[in-house]
PDB file of C-alpha atoms in Angstrom:
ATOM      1  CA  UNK A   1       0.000   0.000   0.000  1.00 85.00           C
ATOM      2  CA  UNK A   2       1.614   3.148  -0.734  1.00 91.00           C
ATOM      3  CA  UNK A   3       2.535   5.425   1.732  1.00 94.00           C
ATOM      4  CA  UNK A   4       0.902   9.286   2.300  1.00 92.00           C
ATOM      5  CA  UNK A   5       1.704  11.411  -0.198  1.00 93.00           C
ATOM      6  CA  UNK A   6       2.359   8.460  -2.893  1.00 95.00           C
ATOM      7  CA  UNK A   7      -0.087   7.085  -5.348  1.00 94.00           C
ATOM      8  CA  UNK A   8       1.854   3.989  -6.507  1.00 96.00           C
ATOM      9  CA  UNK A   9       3.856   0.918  -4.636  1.00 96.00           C
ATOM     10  CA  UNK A  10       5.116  -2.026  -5.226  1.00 97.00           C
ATOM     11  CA  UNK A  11       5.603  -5.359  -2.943  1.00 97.00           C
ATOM     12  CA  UNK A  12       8.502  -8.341  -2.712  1.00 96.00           C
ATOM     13  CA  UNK A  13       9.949 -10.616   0.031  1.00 97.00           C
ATOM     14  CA  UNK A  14      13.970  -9.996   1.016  1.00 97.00           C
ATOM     15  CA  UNK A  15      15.229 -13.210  -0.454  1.00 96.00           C
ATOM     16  CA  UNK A  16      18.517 -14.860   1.086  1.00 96.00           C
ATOM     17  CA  UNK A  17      20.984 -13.804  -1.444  1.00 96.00           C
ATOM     18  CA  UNK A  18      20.059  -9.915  -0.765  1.00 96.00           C
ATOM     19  CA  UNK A  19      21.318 -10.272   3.564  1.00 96.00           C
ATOM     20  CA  UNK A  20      25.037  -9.870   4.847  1.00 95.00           C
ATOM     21  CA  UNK A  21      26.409 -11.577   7.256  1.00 92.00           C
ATOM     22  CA  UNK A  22      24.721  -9.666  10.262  1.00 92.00           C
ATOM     23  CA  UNK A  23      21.540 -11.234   8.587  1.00 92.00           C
ATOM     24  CA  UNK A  24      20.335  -7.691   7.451  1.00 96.00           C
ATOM     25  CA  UNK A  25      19.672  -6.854   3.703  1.00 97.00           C
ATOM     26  CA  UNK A  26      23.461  -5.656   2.633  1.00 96.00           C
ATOM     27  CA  UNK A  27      23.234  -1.343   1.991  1.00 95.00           C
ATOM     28  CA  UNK A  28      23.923  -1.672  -1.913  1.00 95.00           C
ATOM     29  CA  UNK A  29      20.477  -3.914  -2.013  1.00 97.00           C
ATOM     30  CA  UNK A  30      18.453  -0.883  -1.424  1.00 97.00           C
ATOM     31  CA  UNK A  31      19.014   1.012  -4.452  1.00 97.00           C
ATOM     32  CA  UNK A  32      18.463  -2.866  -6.479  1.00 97.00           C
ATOM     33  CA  UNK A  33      15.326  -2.110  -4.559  1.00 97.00           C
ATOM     34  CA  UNK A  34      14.908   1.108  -5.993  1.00 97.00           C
ATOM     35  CA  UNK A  35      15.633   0.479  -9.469  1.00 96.00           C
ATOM     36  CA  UNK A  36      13.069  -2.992  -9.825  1.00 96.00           C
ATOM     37  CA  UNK A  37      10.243  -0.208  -7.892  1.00 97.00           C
ATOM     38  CA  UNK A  38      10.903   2.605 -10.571  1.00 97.00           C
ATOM     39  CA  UNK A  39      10.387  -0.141 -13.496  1.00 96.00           C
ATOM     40  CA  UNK A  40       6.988  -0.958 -11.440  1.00 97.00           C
ATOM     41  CA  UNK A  41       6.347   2.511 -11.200  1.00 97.00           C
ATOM     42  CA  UNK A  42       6.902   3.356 -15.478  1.00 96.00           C
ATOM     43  CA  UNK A  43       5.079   0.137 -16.111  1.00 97.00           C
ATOM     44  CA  UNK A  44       2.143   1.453 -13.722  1.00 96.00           C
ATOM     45  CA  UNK A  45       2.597   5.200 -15.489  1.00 96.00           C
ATOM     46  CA  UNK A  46       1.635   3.792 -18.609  1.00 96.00           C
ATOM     47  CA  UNK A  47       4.363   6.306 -20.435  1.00 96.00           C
ATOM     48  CA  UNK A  48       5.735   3.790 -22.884  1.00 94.00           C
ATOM     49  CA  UNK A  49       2.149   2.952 -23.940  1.00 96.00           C
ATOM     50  CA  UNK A  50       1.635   6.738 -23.915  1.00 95.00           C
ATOM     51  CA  UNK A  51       4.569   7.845 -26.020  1.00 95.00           C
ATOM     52  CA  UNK A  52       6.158   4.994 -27.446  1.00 93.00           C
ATOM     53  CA  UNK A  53       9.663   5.605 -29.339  1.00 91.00           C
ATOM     54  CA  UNK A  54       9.377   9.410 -28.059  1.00 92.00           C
ATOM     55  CA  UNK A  55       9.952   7.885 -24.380  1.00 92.00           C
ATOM     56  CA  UNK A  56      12.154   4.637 -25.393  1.00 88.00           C
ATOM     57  CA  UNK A  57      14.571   6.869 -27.332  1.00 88.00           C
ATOM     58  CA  UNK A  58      15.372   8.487 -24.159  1.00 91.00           C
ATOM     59  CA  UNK A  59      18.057   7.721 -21.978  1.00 93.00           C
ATOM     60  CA  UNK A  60      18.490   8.681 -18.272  1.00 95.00           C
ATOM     61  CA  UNK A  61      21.861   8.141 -15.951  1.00 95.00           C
ATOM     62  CA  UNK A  62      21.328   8.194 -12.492  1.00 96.00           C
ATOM     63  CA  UNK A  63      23.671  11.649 -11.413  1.00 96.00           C
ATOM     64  CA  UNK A  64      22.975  11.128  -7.558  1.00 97.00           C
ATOM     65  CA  UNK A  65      21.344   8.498  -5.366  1.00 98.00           C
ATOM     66  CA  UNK A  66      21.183  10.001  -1.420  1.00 98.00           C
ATOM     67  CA  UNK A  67      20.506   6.797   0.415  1.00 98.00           C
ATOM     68  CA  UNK A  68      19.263   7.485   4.303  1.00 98.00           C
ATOM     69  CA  UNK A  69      19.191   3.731   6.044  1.00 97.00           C
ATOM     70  CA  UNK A  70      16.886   4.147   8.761  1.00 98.00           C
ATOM     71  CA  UNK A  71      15.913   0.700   9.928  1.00 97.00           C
ATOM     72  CA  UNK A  72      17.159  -3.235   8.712  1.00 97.00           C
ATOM     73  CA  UNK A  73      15.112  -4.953   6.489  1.00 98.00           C
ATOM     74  CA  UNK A  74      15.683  -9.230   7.644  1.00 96.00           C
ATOM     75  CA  UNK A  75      15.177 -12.103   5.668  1.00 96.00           C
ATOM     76  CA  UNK A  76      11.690 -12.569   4.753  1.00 94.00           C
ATOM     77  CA  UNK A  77      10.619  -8.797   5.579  1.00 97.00           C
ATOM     78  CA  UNK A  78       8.002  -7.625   3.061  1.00 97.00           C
ATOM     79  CA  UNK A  79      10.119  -4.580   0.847  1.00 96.00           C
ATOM     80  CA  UNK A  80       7.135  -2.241   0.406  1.00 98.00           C
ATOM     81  CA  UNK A  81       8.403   0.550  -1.695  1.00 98.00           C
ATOM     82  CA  UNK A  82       6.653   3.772  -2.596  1.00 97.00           C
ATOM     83  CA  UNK A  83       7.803   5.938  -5.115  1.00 97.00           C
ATOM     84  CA  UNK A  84       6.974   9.712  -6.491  1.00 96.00           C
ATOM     85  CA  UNK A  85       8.491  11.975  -8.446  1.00 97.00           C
ATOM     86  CA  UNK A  86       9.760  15.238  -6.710  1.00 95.00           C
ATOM     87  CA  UNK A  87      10.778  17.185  -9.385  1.00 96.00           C
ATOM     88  CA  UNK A  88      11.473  18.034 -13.104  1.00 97.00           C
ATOM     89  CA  UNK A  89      14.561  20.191 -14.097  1.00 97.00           C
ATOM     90  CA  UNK A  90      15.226  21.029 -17.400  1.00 97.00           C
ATOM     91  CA  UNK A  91      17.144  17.666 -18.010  1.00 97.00           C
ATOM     92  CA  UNK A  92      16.844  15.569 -15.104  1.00 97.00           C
ATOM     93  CA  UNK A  93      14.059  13.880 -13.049  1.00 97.00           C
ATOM     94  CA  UNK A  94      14.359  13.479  -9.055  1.00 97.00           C
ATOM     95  CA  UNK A  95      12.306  10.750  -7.728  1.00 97.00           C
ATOM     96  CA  UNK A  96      11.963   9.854  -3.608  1.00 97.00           C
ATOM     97  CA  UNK A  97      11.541   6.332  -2.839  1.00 98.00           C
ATOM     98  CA  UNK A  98      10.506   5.216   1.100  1.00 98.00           C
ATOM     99  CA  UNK A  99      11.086   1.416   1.715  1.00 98.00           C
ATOM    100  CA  UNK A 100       9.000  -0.005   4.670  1.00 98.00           C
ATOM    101  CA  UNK A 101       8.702  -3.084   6.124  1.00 97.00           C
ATOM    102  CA  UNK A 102       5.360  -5.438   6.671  1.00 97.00           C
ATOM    103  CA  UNK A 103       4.577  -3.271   9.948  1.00 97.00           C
ATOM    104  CA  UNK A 104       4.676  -0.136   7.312  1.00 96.00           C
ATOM    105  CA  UNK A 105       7.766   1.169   9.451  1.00 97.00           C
ATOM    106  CA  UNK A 106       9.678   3.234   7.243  1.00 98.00           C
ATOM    107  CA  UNK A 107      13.159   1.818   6.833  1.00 98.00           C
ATOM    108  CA  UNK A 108      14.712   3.780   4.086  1.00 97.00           C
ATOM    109  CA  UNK A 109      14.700   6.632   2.261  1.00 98.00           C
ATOM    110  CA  UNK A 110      16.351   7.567  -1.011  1.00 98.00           C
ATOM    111  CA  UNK A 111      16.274  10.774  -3.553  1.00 98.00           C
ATOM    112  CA  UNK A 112      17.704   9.598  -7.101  1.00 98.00           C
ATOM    113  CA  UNK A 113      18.405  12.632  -9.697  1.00 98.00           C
ATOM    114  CA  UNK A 114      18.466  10.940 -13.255  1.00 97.00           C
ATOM    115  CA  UNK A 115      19.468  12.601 -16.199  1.00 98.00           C
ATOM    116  CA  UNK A 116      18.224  13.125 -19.464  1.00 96.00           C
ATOM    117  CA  UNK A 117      21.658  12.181 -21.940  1.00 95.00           C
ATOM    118  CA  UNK A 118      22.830  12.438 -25.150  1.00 91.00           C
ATOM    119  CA  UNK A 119      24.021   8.547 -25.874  1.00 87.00           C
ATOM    120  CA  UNK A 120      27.031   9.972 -28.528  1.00 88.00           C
ATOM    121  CA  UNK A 121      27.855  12.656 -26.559  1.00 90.00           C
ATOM    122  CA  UNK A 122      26.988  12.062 -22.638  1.00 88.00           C
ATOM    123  CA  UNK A 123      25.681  15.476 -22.400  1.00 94.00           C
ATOM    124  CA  UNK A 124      23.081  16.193 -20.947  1.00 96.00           C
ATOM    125  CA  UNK A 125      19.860  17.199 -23.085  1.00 96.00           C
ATOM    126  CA  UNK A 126      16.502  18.998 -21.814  1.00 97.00           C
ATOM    127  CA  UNK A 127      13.330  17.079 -21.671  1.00 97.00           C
ATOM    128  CA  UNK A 128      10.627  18.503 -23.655  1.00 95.00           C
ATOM    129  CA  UNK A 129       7.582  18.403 -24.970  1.00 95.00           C
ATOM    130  CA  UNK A 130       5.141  14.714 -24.560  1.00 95.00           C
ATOM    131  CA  UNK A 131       7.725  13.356 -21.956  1.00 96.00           C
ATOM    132  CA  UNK A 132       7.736  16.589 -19.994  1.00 96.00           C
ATOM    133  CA  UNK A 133       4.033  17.198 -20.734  1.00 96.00           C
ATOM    134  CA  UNK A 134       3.818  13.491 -19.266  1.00 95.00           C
ATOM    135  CA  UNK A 135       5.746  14.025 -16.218  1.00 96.00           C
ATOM    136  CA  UNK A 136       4.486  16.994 -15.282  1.00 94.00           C
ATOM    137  CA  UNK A 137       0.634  15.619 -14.864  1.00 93.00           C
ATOM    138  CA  UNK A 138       2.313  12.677 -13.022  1.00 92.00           C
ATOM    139  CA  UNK A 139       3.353  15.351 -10.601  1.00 90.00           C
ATOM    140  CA  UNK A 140       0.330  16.908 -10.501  1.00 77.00           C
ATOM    141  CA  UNK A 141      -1.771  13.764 -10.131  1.00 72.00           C
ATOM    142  CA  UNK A 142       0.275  12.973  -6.930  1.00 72.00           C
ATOM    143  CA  UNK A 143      -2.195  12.807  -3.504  1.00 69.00           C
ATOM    144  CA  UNK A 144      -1.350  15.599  -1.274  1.00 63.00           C
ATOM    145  CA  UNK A 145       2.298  15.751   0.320  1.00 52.00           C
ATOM    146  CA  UNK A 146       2.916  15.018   3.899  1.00 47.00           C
ATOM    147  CA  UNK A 147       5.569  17.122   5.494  1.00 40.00           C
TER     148      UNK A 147
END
């Protein structure tokens, strides 16, 4: 179930190859987290349905993932993961992800800034037009923020 402010989550178990040797899902696991919830979350967008090759031609690098670990996920925790997006520069998307547990306590929280690229050149390149157009009403069609 998403958490407030979020309109879309997604659900898996912590499977044994994920934990460390303190039993505890190892730190690099969380952003694996956050990259299989933000394929959930473009699937559940219905962009690529939306704007086919406009969308699909684009390519975003991640430029900075802030990872805050607040609590363990264990073996066999439910990884509930809500995700939103928090803003739209010119050429790069930020998106906030909060990881809770089966109890719905909050165990992580990360901000990713991805980047809109030029594959030839690595430059960045502004997004415009449909794919802004659609990310902007995905901002807008977020429930209400709590602070």
């Amino acid at each position: 179930m998403p958490r407030p402010g979020f309109a879309f989550s997604t659900a898996f178990k912590v499977r044994y190859a994920e934990i460390d040797g303190q039993r505890v899902v190892f730190n690099s696991r969380y952003l694996e987290y956050a990259d299989v919830a933000v394929t959930e979350f473009w699937d559940w967008t219905g962009i690529a349905k939306a704007l086919g090759d406009t969308w699909r031609d684009m390519e975003f690098h991640v430029r900075r993932a802030n990872v805050d670990y607040l609590k363990p996920l264990m073996l066999g925790d439910t990884v509930d993961t809500s995700v939103r997006i928090e803003r739209i520069g010119s050429s790069s998307v930020t998106k906030r992800f909060e990881i809770a547990n089966q109890h719905g306590e909050l165990c992580n929280v990360i901000e990713l800034v991805s980047v809109n690229v030029h594959l030839p050149t690595g430059r960045p390149v502004p997004i415009e037009g449909d794919v802004r157009s659609f990310l902007e009403a995905l901002v807008v069609a977020q429930p209400d923020r709590v602070a």
